[in-house]
Amino acid sequence: MSLDVLSLKIEFGGGLELLFSNQRSHNVTIPSKVRRDDSTSLLPLEDGIETKPADITYLIHHLRDHLLKERSELFIENKTVRPGILVLVNDTDWELEGEGDYALRNGDEIVFISTLHGG
Amino acid sequence: MSSCGNPNVEGDSLMPKRPKYDRSKACVKCKLNTGNIVIRHAVYCKECFFPLISIRFRRTLESHVNPTPQLHRRKGLKASGNLLVGFSGGLGSSVLLDLIYKTYLTPNERQEGDQNPNGGCPWPNVFVASVDISGALNAAPTSSNINFQQVVESYSSNFKCISLKLEDAFDLIWWKEIGGYESQTRGFDIVNEEILLRALSDDSSSPAEYLRTYISSLPTSTAVANGIQNLIRMLLLYTAASKRCSHLLLGTSLTSLSISLISSISQGGGYSVKEEAYEEWSYRKNQETINQSVRVIRPLRDLGTKECAFWAWWCRLKIVRKHRYLGGRQDIAALTRDFIVGLEKDYPSTVSAIARTCSKLTTKEDSDAKCLMCGRPVQAGIQDWKHKISIRSYSDVNTDDELPQHVRRPPEAPQSQDIRAFDAITSRLCYACHTTWTSKGIRGGTTKGTDIPAPVWVNAHPTNGELWTRKRLGVEEMHAAIADSLLDP
C-alpha cells in the first residue's frame, strides 16, 4: 500500500542550520507524488499535471519554500544544492544513491552538510 | 540528465548522467560492504573510511616529525620540540585536532601498521592557538572565540590553549612577552616608491587602533583578505617560536590548499608556491647564536573538504566557527574558492591535480633573503625585473600631482637623519607583499598612506643592523668612503 505522504527526518550541519532557524533537526512531511516541475504548491494535484515520485530535488525545493528563513542562494543553485553542500541519504553519500533523482521513502533521514561556512 | 543538444528540438539529446563512482557500490577496500562515501570516484564503506583517513593523515605528518627521516625508522617518532596546532574552529582545524587526539593521545585507538612503535605523543607539549580576528572587523569577540577554549579542553588536559588577537601583531607588550627582538612603533610610507619605514607621527594609539589603520590602508579587498591571513600566519609562527615548538600544524585540506595555491599565484606569490604546502621557517631568538626552525605542516593536504566533513559528521564533532570571514565576495580568494568548490563538485580529481602539480614546482634558484612582512623567500632581483616591465618615465607630465604615486619622486632624506629613522624596505619585501601594498584599488587608486603602522616583527631589527638603508652622502663622506682607493696626487 503506498502512502500519500512521506515523513522524513532532515538534519543540517556545518553551519547550514543557521539558514533554517538555527535548528539542526527537523521532521518534514511531503507528498509522495509531486509535480514534475518541482513546484511545491500545497494545492491538490489536478488531472493532466505531470507527476513523479517525490525525490531529493523536490525536497530541496520544498525546504527552500517552506523551511528556509533567509538567503536561499546559499542553499540552492541551478535546481540542486549549492556546490560545497554535501548530502547524505540514510548515512550514505547521495552520489551513491543517484543524487537528486533518489526517490524518497517514508522514514528516510536526509542530512545536508555545508563545507562553505567554517574553514 | 545532462544536456548534449537542444532537448526541445531533438528528443534524444538528453543522455543519462554518469555515476560519480567507478565500478560498483561495493567498498573498494574490503569489497564486502556496500559503500557509504565516494572519494574521487572510489567507493568506501564507513568501516574502511576511518582507517583510510587516519593513515593518510599519519603518512603526511609522520615523515616530517623527526629532525631527520632516518631517525624515524630506527627509534619511532620523536620531535625536537613542542607542537603548536593552529585552530580556527572551522571544519579543517576541528578535524585536525580530533585526529591528533585520537592518533597520539589515546593509545587504545592506535591502528595496525602504526609507524610509532614506542607509542605516546612525539611532542612533549601540545599547544592549541586560536587567533581572534574580530579586531580587524571592528566587532565584538564572536561566540566562537569564547567556545574555542571549551572545545579544546573537552578533548584533553594535555592540550594547552593559547588565545591570540590579531592586534597582537601591533602590540609591543605581546612582542616583548614572547621574547622578540627589541622593537619600536614605526610605520610605512607607501607613497614613496622605496616604501619607507619611519617613526609614526602618533605613537600613542592602541594596538587595536593600529590594526584598524593598517587594514583600512590596504588598497583592495583582496589585499585586506591577504593581509589578515599573513598576520594570522606570522602570529602563529612567532607563538610557535616562543613556545619552543618544532612543528606548527594547520588544518588546510586538499581543497583549501588548492584554493590557496591558485589564489596565491594569482596575487604574485608564485615564488613561494612550495611554502604554501610545506614550509620550514627559521628564526633566531634573542641572545642565541643558532637558528631554530618551525616546520609548518598541513597534515590534511591529502584529504578533501568532503572527507573532512564526513569525518566531522560521523564523529559528531562540534564546529564552533560557523561563519567564514567575509573579506568580500569579489576578492581573489573568495572568487577562487567559488571556482574550486564548483569544480570539485563535478571534477573532484582535478582539484587534487592542482595540489599535486604545484607540489612538483620548484624555483630556479633558492633565496636566503626573507620578506620582512611575511617571512617567505624574496626572489633575487625581483624589483629590477619589476622596474623593467613598468612605465618609468613620464617626461610629458610636469607636476607630481598628475603622476601615479609609485613613480613620484621620493622625498629626499635629510643629511643628518638618524640611520634607524628612515629605512627603505622595498627590496626586502617579496613580490606578493609589495604587490599587495602597491596594487591599484577598484577605483584605480593606490593606497595613500604615509603613516601606516607596521607589524612588530617588521620593526624588530636584529642588533647587527641588518636593515638596508639608503641615504644621500655628502661629497666629503663619499671622499672618505673611497679614500683608501685613491692615488695620492
Coordinates of C-alpha atoms in Angstrom, one line a residue:
Chain A
M1 CA 0.0 0.0 0.0
S2 CA 1.5 3.3 -1.0
L3 CA 1.3 6.3 1.4
D4 CA 0.0 9.7 0.3
V5 CA 2.6 11.5 2.4
L6 CA 6.2 10.7 3.4
S7 CA 7.6 11.6 6.8
L8 CA 11.3 12.5 6.7
K9 CA 13.9 13.4 9.2
I10 CA 16.1 16.3 8.0
E11 CA 19.3 17.4 9.6
F12 CA 21.6 20.3 8.9
G13 CA 25.3 20.6 9.7
G14 CA 28.4 22.6 9.2
G15 CA 26.7 25.9 9.7
L16 CA 23.8 25.3 7.3
E17 CA 21.4 25.2 10.2
L18 CA 21.9 29.0 10.5
L19 CA 19.7 29.3 7.4
F20 CA 17.0 27.1 9.0
S21 CA 16.1 28.9 12.3
N22 CA 19.4 27.7 13.7
Q23 CA 17.8 24.3 14.3
R24 CA 19.8 21.2 13.3
S25 CA 17.0 18.7 13.2
H26 CA 13.6 18.9 11.5
N27 CA 10.7 16.5 10.8
V28 CA 9.2 17.2 7.4
T29 CA 6.2 15.7 5.8
I30 CA 5.9 15.9 2.0
P31 CA 3.5 14.3 -0.6
S32 CA 4.7 11.0 -2.1
K33 CA 3.7 12.2 -5.6
V34 CA 4.7 15.7 -6.6
R35 CA 4.6 17.9 -9.7
R36 CA 7.3 17.1 -12.2
D37 CA 8.4 20.7 -12.4
D38 CA 9.2 20.5 -8.6
S39 CA 6.7 23.2 -7.8
T40 CA 5.9 22.9 -4.1
S41 CA 2.4 24.3 -4.1
L42 CA 0.3 22.6 -1.4
L43 CA -2.8 22.6 -3.6
P44 CA -4.1 19.2 -4.6
L45 CA -2.8 17.7 -7.9
E46 CA -5.2 18.3 -10.8
D47 CA -5.8 15.9 -13.6
G48 CA -3.4 16.3 -16.5
I49 CA -0.5 17.6 -14.4
E50 CA 2.6 15.6 -14.9
T51 CA 3.8 14.0 -11.6
K52 CA 6.7 12.0 -10.3
P53 CA 7.6 10.2 -7.0
A54 CA 9.0 12.7 -4.5
D55 CA 12.8 12.8 -4.9
I56 CA 15.6 14.8 -3.3
T57 CA 15.4 17.5 -6.0
Y58 CA 11.8 18.1 -4.9
L59 CA 12.8 18.0 -1.3
I60 CA 15.4 20.7 -1.9
H61 CA 12.7 22.9 -3.4
H62 CA 10.3 22.1 -0.6
L63 CA 12.9 23.0 2.1
R64 CA 13.7 26.3 0.3
D65 CA 10.0 27.2 0.0
H66 CA 8.7 26.1 3.4
L67 CA 11.6 25.9 5.9
L68 CA 14.4 28.2 4.8
K69 CA 14.4 31.5 6.6
E70 CA 17.0 33.6 4.7
R71 CA 19.4 33.8 1.8
S72 CA 18.2 30.9 -0.5
E73 CA 21.2 31.5 -2.8
L74 CA 23.4 29.9 -0.1
F75 CA 21.4 26.7 -0.2
I76 CA 20.1 26.1 -3.8
E77 CA 21.7 26.8 -7.2
N78 CA 20.6 25.5 -10.6
K79 CA 17.8 23.3 -9.1
T80 CA 20.2 21.5 -6.8
V81 CA 22.2 22.2 -3.7
R82 CA 24.9 24.8 -4.0
P83 CA 28.4 23.4 -4.6
G84 CA 30.1 22.7 -1.3
I85 CA 26.9 21.3 0.3
L86 CA 27.1 17.6 0.9
V87 CA 24.0 15.4 1.1
L88 CA 23.7 12.1 3.0
V89 CA 20.8 9.7 2.4
N90 CA 20.4 7.4 5.4
D91 CA 24.1 7.9 6.3
T92 CA 25.3 7.3 2.7
D93 CA 26.7 9.8 0.3
W94 CA 23.9 10.8 -2.1
E95 CA 26.3 10.3 -5.1
L96 CA 25.8 6.6 -4.5
E97 CA 22.1 6.9 -4.5
G98 CA 21.6 8.9 -7.7
E99 CA 21.8 12.4 -6.2
G100 CA 18.7 14.4 -6.8
D101 CA 16.9 11.6 -8.6
Y102 CA 16.8 9.4 -5.4
A103 CA 13.1 8.5 -4.8
L104 CA 12.4 9.3 -1.2
R105 CA 10.8 6.6 1.1
N106 CA 8.9 7.1 4.3
G107 CA 11.2 7.4 7.3
D108 CA 14.3 8.4 5.3
E109 CA 16.9 10.5 7.0
I110 CA 18.4 13.2 4.8
V111 CA 21.4 15.2 6.0
F112 CA 22.7 18.4 4.5
I113 CA 26.3 19.5 5.5
S114 CA 27.9 22.7 4.4
T115 CA 31.6 22.8 3.8
L116 CA 31.4 26.5 3.0
H117 CA 30.8 28.1 6.4
G118 CA 33.7 27.2 8.6
G119 CA 37.2 26.8 7.2
Chain B
M1 CA 20.2 14.1 -17.0
S2 CA 22.8 16.3 -18.7
S3 CA 22.3 18.1 -22.0
C4 CA 24.3 17.4 -25.1
G5 CA 22.0 19.3 -27.5
N6 CA 18.7 21.1 -27.7
P7 CA 16.2 18.9 -25.9
N8 CA 13.3 20.9 -27.3
V9 CA 14.2 20.0 -30.8
E10 CA 15.9 16.7 -30.5
G11 CA 14.1 14.1 -28.5
D12 CA 17.3 12.0 -27.9
S13 CA 19.5 14.9 -26.9
L14 CA 19.5 14.1 -23.2
M15 CA 21.9 11.4 -22.2
P16 CA 21.9 9.7 -18.8
K17 CA 24.1 11.3 -16.2
R18 CA 27.2 9.3 -15.4
P19 CA 27.5 8.0 -11.9
K20 CA 30.2 9.6 -9.8
Y21 CA 31.8 6.3 -8.9
D22 CA 33.9 4.0 -11.0
R23 CA 32.6 0.4 -10.7
S24 CA 30.0 -0.8 -8.2
K25 CA 28.6 0.4 -5.0
A26 CA 30.8 -2.1 -3.0
C27 CA 33.7 -0.7 -1.0
V28 CA 36.9 -0.8 -3.0
K29 CA 38.9 -1.7 0.2
C30 CA 37.0 -4.5 2.0
K31 CA 35.0 -5.5 -1.1
L32 CA 32.3 -6.8 1.2
N33 CA 30.2 -3.9 2.5
T34 CA 28.1 -1.5 0.5
G35 CA 29.8 1.8 0.2
N36 CA 28.9 4.9 2.2
I37 CA 31.1 7.6 0.6
V38 CA 32.6 8.3 -2.9
I39 CA 36.0 9.8 -2.7
R40 CA 37.3 10.9 -6.1
H41 CA 35.4 8.2 -7.9
A42 CA 36.3 5.4 -5.4
V43 CA 33.7 4.0 -3.1
Y44 CA 34.4 3.3 0.6
C45 CA 32.3 1.9 3.4
K46 CA 32.1 3.6 6.8
E47 CA 34.2 1.0 8.5
C48 CA 37.1 1.4 6.0
F49 CA 36.7 5.2 5.9
F50 CA 38.1 5.9 9.3
P51 CA 41.4 3.9 9.0
L52 CA 41.8 5.3 5.5
I53 CA 41.7 8.9 6.8
S54 CA 43.8 8.1 9.7
I55 CA 46.5 6.5 7.5
R56 CA 46.5 9.4 5.1
F57 CA 46.9 11.9 8.0
R58 CA 49.8 10.0 9.6
R59 CA 51.5 9.4 6.2
T60 CA 51.5 13.1 5.5
L61 CA 52.6 14.1 9.0
E62 CA 54.9 11.5 10.3
S63 CA 57.6 11.7 7.7
H64 CA 58.2 15.3 9.0
V65 CA 58.1 14.7 12.7
N66 CA 61.7 13.6 13.4
P67 CA 64.5 16.1 12.7
T68 CA 65.8 13.6 10.1
P69 CA 63.8 10.9 8.3
Q70 CA 66.3 8.2 9.2
L71 CA 65.7 8.5 12.9
H72 CA 62.0 7.8 12.2
R73 CA 62.7 4.2 11.1
R74 CA 65.1 3.4 14.0
K75 CA 63.6 5.0 17.0
G76 CA 60.0 5.8 16.2
L77 CA 58.6 9.3 16.4
K78 CA 60.4 11.9 18.5
A79 CA 60.2 15.6 17.7
S80 CA 62.9 18.1 18.6
G81 CA 60.4 20.5 20.3
N82 CA 56.8 21.1 21.2
L83 CA 53.7 21.2 18.9
L84 CA 51.5 24.1 18.1
V85 CA 48.2 23.5 16.4
G86 CA 46.5 26.4 14.7
F87 CA 42.8 26.2 15.5
S88 CA 40.2 28.4 13.8
G89 CA 37.2 26.4 15.0
G90 CA 36.4 25.7 11.4
L91 CA 36.0 22.3 9.7
G92 CA 39.6 21.6 8.8
S93 CA 41.2 22.5 12.2
S94 CA 38.4 20.7 14.1
V95 CA 39.1 17.5 12.2
L96 CA 42.9 18.1 12.6
L97 CA 42.5 18.4 16.4
D98 CA 40.4 15.3 16.5
L99 CA 42.9 13.3 14.5
I100 CA 45.8 14.5 16.7
Y101 CA 43.9 13.5 19.8
K102 CA 42.9 10.1 18.5
T103 CA 46.2 9.3 17.0
Y104 CA 48.7 10.4 19.6
L105 CA 46.8 11.0 22.9
T106 CA 44.6 7.9 23.1
P107 CA 46.9 4.9 22.7
N108 CA 44.0 2.5 22.8
E109 CA 42.7 3.6 19.4
R110 CA 46.0 3.2 17.6
Q111 CA 45.8 1.4 14.4
E112 CA 47.7 -1.6 12.9
G113 CA 50.8 -0.6 10.9
D114 CA 51.5 2.3 13.3
Q115 CA 54.8 3.8 12.5
N116 CA 55.4 4.9 16.0
P117 CA 56.2 1.6 17.8
N118 CA 57.1 3.3 21.1
G119 CA 53.6 4.8 21.3
G120 CA 52.9 8.0 23.0
C121 CA 52.9 11.5 21.7
P122 CA 56.0 12.6 19.8
W123 CA 55.9 16.1 21.3
P124 CA 56.4 16.9 25.0
N125 CA 53.8 19.6 24.9
V126 CA 50.9 20.3 22.6
F127 CA 49.7 23.9 22.4
V128 CA 46.5 24.9 20.5
A129 CA 46.4 28.5 19.4
S130 CA 43.4 30.5 18.1
V131 CA 43.6 34.0 16.7
D132 CA 40.6 36.3 17.3
I133 CA 40.2 38.4 14.2
S134 CA 37.2 40.5 15.5
G135 CA 39.6 43.4 16.0
A136 CA 40.0 43.6 12.2
L137 CA 36.3 43.5 11.6
N138 CA 35.7 46.2 14.2
A139 CA 33.3 43.8 16.0
A140 CA 32.9 42.3 19.4
P141 CA 34.5 38.9 20.0
T142 CA 32.3 36.3 18.5
S143 CA 30.9 33.4 20.4
S144 CA 33.2 31.0 18.5
N145 CA 36.2 32.7 20.3
I146 CA 34.6 32.0 23.6
N147 CA 33.7 28.4 22.6
F148 CA 37.2 27.7 21.4
Q149 CA 38.6 27.0 24.8
Q150 CA 35.7 24.8 25.7
V151 CA 36.2 22.7 22.6
V152 CA 39.9 22.3 23.1
E153 CA 39.5 21.5 26.8
S154 CA 36.8 18.9 26.1
Y155 CA 39.5 16.8 24.4
S156 CA 42.2 16.5 26.9
S157 CA 44.0 18.4 29.6
N158 CA 47.1 17.7 27.5
F159 CA 46.1 20.5 25.1
K160 CA 47.2 23.9 26.3
C161 CA 45.2 26.8 25.0
I162 CA 46.7 30.0 23.7
S163 CA 44.4 32.8 22.8
L164 CA 45.8 35.4 20.4
K165 CA 44.3 38.5 19.0
L166 CA 45.0 39.9 15.6
E167 CA 46.0 43.3 17.1
D168 CA 48.8 41.5 19.0
A169 CA 50.7 42.0 15.7
F170 CA 51.0 45.6 16.7
D171 CA 51.4 45.2 20.4
L172 CA 55.0 45.8 21.8
I173 CA 54.0 44.2 25.1
W174 CA 53.0 41.0 23.4
W175 CA 56.1 41.1 21.4
K176 CA 58.2 41.5 24.5
E177 CA 56.4 38.7 26.3
I178 CA 57.2 36.2 23.5
G179 CA 60.9 37.2 23.6
G180 CA 61.1 39.1 20.3
Y181 CA 64.0 41.3 19.3
E182 CA 63.8 44.9 20.6
S183 CA 61.2 46.7 18.6
Q184 CA 59.6 50.1 18.3
T185 CA 56.5 51.6 16.9
R186 CA 57.1 52.6 13.3
G187 CA 55.1 52.8 10.2
F188 CA 55.2 52.6 6.4
D189 CA 55.2 55.4 3.9
I190 CA 53.7 53.6 0.9
V191 CA 53.6 56.8 -1.2
N192 CA 57.3 56.7 -1.5
E193 CA 58.5 54.2 -4.1
E194 CA 61.1 52.8 -1.8
I195 CA 58.4 52.1 0.9
L196 CA 60.0 53.9 3.8
L197 CA 59.8 52.7 7.4
R198 CA 60.0 55.5 9.9
A199 CA 58.6 56.7 13.2
L200 CA 54.9 57.2 13.3
S201 CA 53.6 60.7 13.8
D202 CA 51.3 59.4 16.6
D203 CA 52.8 56.5 18.5
S204 CA 50.3 56.6 21.4
S205 CA 47.4 54.6 19.8
S206 CA 46.3 51.3 21.0
P207 CA 47.3 48.1 19.1
A208 CA 43.6 47.7 18.1
E209 CA 43.7 51.2 16.5
Y210 CA 46.9 50.4 14.8
L211 CA 45.3 47.3 13.4
R212 CA 42.3 49.1 12.1
T213 CA 44.5 51.8 10.4
Y214 CA 46.6 49.0 8.9
I215 CA 43.6 47.2 7.5
S216 CA 41.9 50.4 6.2
S217 CA 45.1 51.4 4.4
L218 CA 45.2 48.2 2.3
P219 CA 44.2 49.2 -1.2
T220 CA 41.9 46.4 -2.2
S221 CA 39.6 43.8 -0.7
T222 CA 42.0 41.2 -2.0
A223 CA 44.8 42.9 -0.1
V224 CA 42.7 43.0 3.1
A225 CA 42.0 39.3 3.0
N226 CA 45.6 38.5 2.2
G227 CA 46.8 40.9 4.8
I228 CA 44.8 39.3 7.6
Q229 CA 45.9 35.8 6.5
N230 CA 49.5 37.0 6.7
L231 CA 49.1 38.5 10.1
I232 CA 47.5 35.3 11.4
R233 CA 50.3 33.2 9.9
M234 CA 53.0 35.3 11.4
L235 CA 51.4 35.4 14.8
L236 CA 51.2 31.6 14.9
L237 CA 54.8 31.3 13.7
Y238 CA 56.2 33.7 16.4
T239 CA 54.0 32.0 19.0
A240 CA 55.4 28.6 17.9
A241 CA 58.9 30.0 18.3
S242 CA 58.2 31.4 21.8
K243 CA 56.9 28.1 22.9
R244 CA 59.9 26.2 21.6
C245 CA 57.7 24.4 19.0
S246 CA 59.4 22.4 16.3
H247 CA 56.1 21.9 14.4
L248 CA 53.1 24.1 13.6
L249 CA 50.2 22.1 12.2
L250 CA 47.4 23.7 10.2
G251 CA 44.0 22.2 9.2
T252 CA 44.4 23.0 5.5
S253 CA 42.6 20.4 3.5
L254 CA 43.3 19.4 -0.1
T255 CA 40.5 21.7 -1.3
S256 CA 41.7 24.6 0.8
L257 CA 45.3 24.0 -0.3
S258 CA 44.3 24.1 -4.0
I259 CA 42.4 27.3 -3.4
S260 CA 45.3 29.0 -1.6
L261 CA 47.7 27.8 -4.3
I262 CA 45.7 29.3 -7.1
S263 CA 44.9 32.4 -5.1
S264 CA 48.5 33.0 -4.0
I265 CA 49.8 32.5 -7.5
S266 CA 47.3 35.0 -8.9
Q267 CA 48.4 37.5 -6.3
G268 CA 52.0 37.3 -7.2
G269 CA 53.1 34.6 -4.7
G270 CA 54.3 32.2 -7.3
Y271 CA 57.9 32.2 -6.0
S272 CA 56.7 30.8 -2.6
V273 CA 54.4 28.2 -4.1
K274 CA 56.4 25.5 -2.3
E275 CA 55.9 27.2 1.0
E276 CA 52.1 27.1 0.6
A277 CA 52.2 23.3 1.1
Y278 CA 55.2 22.8 3.3
E279 CA 57.5 25.4 5.0
E280 CA 60.4 25.4 7.3
W281 CA 60.6 28.8 8.9
S282 CA 63.8 29.6 10.7
Y283 CA 64.3 32.2 13.4
R284 CA 66.9 33.2 16.0
K285 CA 65.8 34.2 19.5
N286 CA 67.4 36.9 21.5
Q287 CA 70.9 36.1 22.8
E288 CA 71.0 32.9 20.8
T289 CA 73.6 32.1 18.2
I290 CA 71.9 29.1 16.4
N291 CA 68.9 29.4 14.1
Q292 CA 65.9 27.4 15.2
S293 CA 63.2 26.3 12.8
V294 CA 59.5 25.6 12.9
R295 CA 58.1 23.1 10.3
V296 CA 54.7 24.2 9.1
I297 CA 52.8 21.1 8.1
R298 CA 49.3 20.6 6.7
P299 CA 48.5 17.0 7.6
L300 CA 45.1 17.1 5.9
R301 CA 46.5 18.1 2.5
D302 CA 45.6 14.7 1.1
L303 CA 42.0 14.9 2.3
G304 CA 39.3 17.0 0.6
T305 CA 36.7 19.0 2.4
K306 CA 34.3 16.2 1.7
E307 CA 36.3 13.7 3.6
C308 CA 36.8 16.2 6.4
A309 CA 33.0 17.0 6.5
F310 CA 32.1 13.3 6.7
W311 CA 34.7 12.7 9.4
A312 CA 33.3 15.6 11.4
W313 CA 29.7 14.4 10.9
W314 CA 30.3 10.8 11.7
C315 CA 32.4 11.7 14.7
R316 CA 29.8 14.3 15.8
L317 CA 32.5 17.0 16.1
K318 CA 31.4 20.4 17.2
I319 CA 32.3 23.1 14.6
V320 CA 32.3 26.3 16.5
R321 CA 33.2 28.7 13.7
K322 CA 30.1 28.7 11.5
H323 CA 30.8 32.0 9.7
R324 CA 33.7 32.4 7.3
Y325 CA 35.5 35.7 7.4
L326 CA 34.0 37.7 4.6
G327 CA 36.8 39.6 3.0
G328 CA 34.4 40.5 0.3
R329 CA 32.6 38.4 -2.3
Q330 CA 34.7 39.7 -5.1
D331 CA 38.3 39.4 -3.7
I332 CA 40.6 36.9 -5.4
A333 CA 40.5 34.4 -2.6
A334 CA 36.7 34.3 -2.5
L335 CA 36.4 34.0 -6.3
T336 CA 39.0 31.3 -6.3
R337 CA 37.1 29.4 -3.6
D338 CA 33.8 29.6 -5.6
F339 CA 35.6 28.3 -8.7
I340 CA 37.4 25.4 -7.0
V341 CA 34.4 24.3 -4.9
G342 CA 32.3 24.3 -8.1
L343 CA 35.0 22.4 -9.9
E344 CA 35.2 19.9 -7.1
K345 CA 31.5 19.0 -7.4
D346 CA 31.8 17.7 -11.0
Y347 CA 35.6 17.1 -11.3
P348 CA 36.9 16.2 -7.9
S349 CA 40.2 14.7 -9.3
T350 CA 41.0 18.0 -11.0
V351 CA 41.2 19.7 -7.6
S352 CA 43.6 17.1 -6.4
A353 CA 45.6 17.6 -9.6
I354 CA 46.1 21.3 -8.8
A355 CA 47.8 20.5 -5.5
R356 CA 49.8 17.6 -6.9
T357 CA 51.0 19.6 -9.9
C358 CA 52.0 22.6 -7.6
S359 CA 54.0 20.2 -5.4
K360 CA 56.2 19.4 -8.3
L361 CA 57.1 23.1 -9.0
T362 CA 60.4 24.5 -7.8
T363 CA 62.2 27.8 -8.2
K364 CA 65.2 28.1 -10.4
E365 CA 67.4 29.3 -7.6
D366 CA 67.0 29.4 -3.8
S367 CA 66.9 32.6 -1.9
D368 CA 68.3 33.4 1.5
A369 CA 66.5 36.7 1.8
K370 CA 63.3 36.6 3.7
C371 CA 60.4 39.1 3.3
L372 CA 60.1 41.5 6.2
M373 CA 56.3 41.2 6.2
C374 CA 55.5 37.5 5.6
G375 CA 58.9 35.8 6.2
R376 CA 58.8 34.0 2.9
P377 CA 61.7 34.0 0.4
V378 CA 62.4 37.1 -1.6
Q379 CA 63.4 36.4 -5.2
A380 CA 66.7 37.9 -6.1
G381 CA 66.4 40.9 -8.4
I382 CA 62.7 41.0 -8.4
Q383 CA 62.5 44.8 -8.1
D384 CA 64.8 45.2 -11.0
W385 CA 62.5 43.0 -13.0
K386 CA 59.5 44.9 -11.9
H387 CA 61.2 48.2 -13.0
K388 CA 61.9 46.7 -16.4
I389 CA 58.3 45.8 -17.0
S390 CA 56.9 49.1 -15.7
I391 CA 56.5 52.5 -17.2
R392 CA 59.2 54.5 -15.5
S393 CA 59.2 57.8 -17.5
Y394 CA 56.5 60.4 -17.6
S395 CA 58.5 63.1 -19.4
D396 CA 55.5 64.8 -20.8
V397 CA 53.9 65.3 -17.3
N398 CA 55.1 68.3 -15.4
T399 CA 53.8 68.0 -11.9
D400 CA 53.9 65.2 -9.4
D401 CA 50.2 65.6 -8.8
E402 CA 49.4 64.0 -12.1
L403 CA 51.8 61.1 -11.7
P404 CA 50.8 57.7 -10.3
Q405 CA 52.0 57.5 -6.8
H406 CA 54.5 54.7 -7.4
V407 CA 56.5 56.9 -9.8
R408 CA 56.6 60.1 -7.9
R409 CA 59.9 61.4 -6.8
P410 CA 60.7 60.2 -3.3
P411 CA 61.3 62.8 -0.7
E412 CA 65.0 63.2 0.0
A413 CA 66.3 62.1 3.2
P414 CA 67.8 64.8 5.4
Q415 CA 71.6 64.7 5.6
S416 CA 71.8 64.4 9.3
Q417 CA 69.0 61.9 9.7
D418 CA 69.4 59.0 12.1
I419 CA 70.1 55.8 10.3
R420 CA 67.3 54.0 12.0
A421 CA 64.7 56.7 11.3
F422 CA 64.5 56.2 7.6
D423 CA 64.7 52.6 6.2
A424 CA 63.8 51.8 2.7
I425 CA 62.3 48.3 2.6
T426 CA 61.1 47.7 -0.9
S427 CA 64.0 45.5 -1.7
R428 CA 63.2 43.4 1.4
L429 CA 59.6 42.7 0.5
C430 CA 58.6 39.7 -1.6
Y431 CA 56.8 40.3 -4.8
A432 CA 53.4 39.3 -3.4
C433 CA 53.7 41.6 -0.3
H434 CA 55.0 44.5 -2.5
T435 CA 52.1 44.0 -4.9
T436 CA 49.6 43.8 -2.0
W437 CA 50.5 47.2 -0.9
T438 CA 51.1 48.9 -4.3
S439 CA 48.3 47.4 -6.3
K440 CA 45.5 49.6 -7.6
G441 CA 42.1 49.5 -5.9
I442 CA 38.9 49.0 -7.7
R443 CA 38.6 52.8 -8.4
G444 CA 42.1 52.9 -9.8
G445 CA 43.8 54.5 -6.8
T446 CA 46.6 53.0 -4.8
T447 CA 46.8 53.4 -1.0
K448 CA 47.6 56.9 0.1
G449 CA 49.0 56.0 3.4
T450 CA 52.1 57.7 4.7
D451 CA 51.7 56.8 8.3
I452 CA 50.6 53.1 8.3
P453 CA 51.6 51.1 11.4
A454 CA 53.8 48.2 10.7
P455 CA 53.6 44.8 12.5
V456 CA 56.0 44.5 15.3
W457 CA 58.2 41.9 13.5
V458 CA 58.8 44.3 10.7
N459 CA 60.1 46.9 13.2
A460 CA 62.2 44.5 15.1
H461 CA 65.7 44.8 13.7
P462 CA 68.5 42.4 14.7
T463 CA 71.1 44.2 16.7
N464 CA 73.7 43.8 14.0
G465 CA 71.9 46.4 11.9
E466 CA 70.8 44.2 9.1
L467 CA 68.2 46.6 7.7
W468 CA 69.4 48.2 4.5
T469 CA 69.3 51.9 4.5
R470 CA 69.6 54.4 1.7
K471 CA 70.8 58.0 2.4
R472 CA 72.3 60.6 0.3
L473 CA 76.1 61.1 1.0
G474 CA 77.8 64.5 1.0
V475 CA 80.9 65.0 -1.1
E476 CA 83.2 64.7 1.9
E477 CA 81.5 61.4 3.0
M478 CA 81.9 60.0 -0.5
H479 CA 85.5 61.0 -0.5
A480 CA 86.1 59.4 2.9
A481 CA 84.4 56.2 1.7
I482 CA 86.8 55.7 -1.2
A483 CA 89.9 57.4 0.4
D484 CA 91.8 54.1 0.6
S485 CA 91.5 53.5 -3.1
L486 CA 92.6 57.0 -4.2
L487 CA 96.1 57.6 -5.5
D488 CA 97.9 60.4 -3.9
P489 CA 98.3 63.4 -6.4

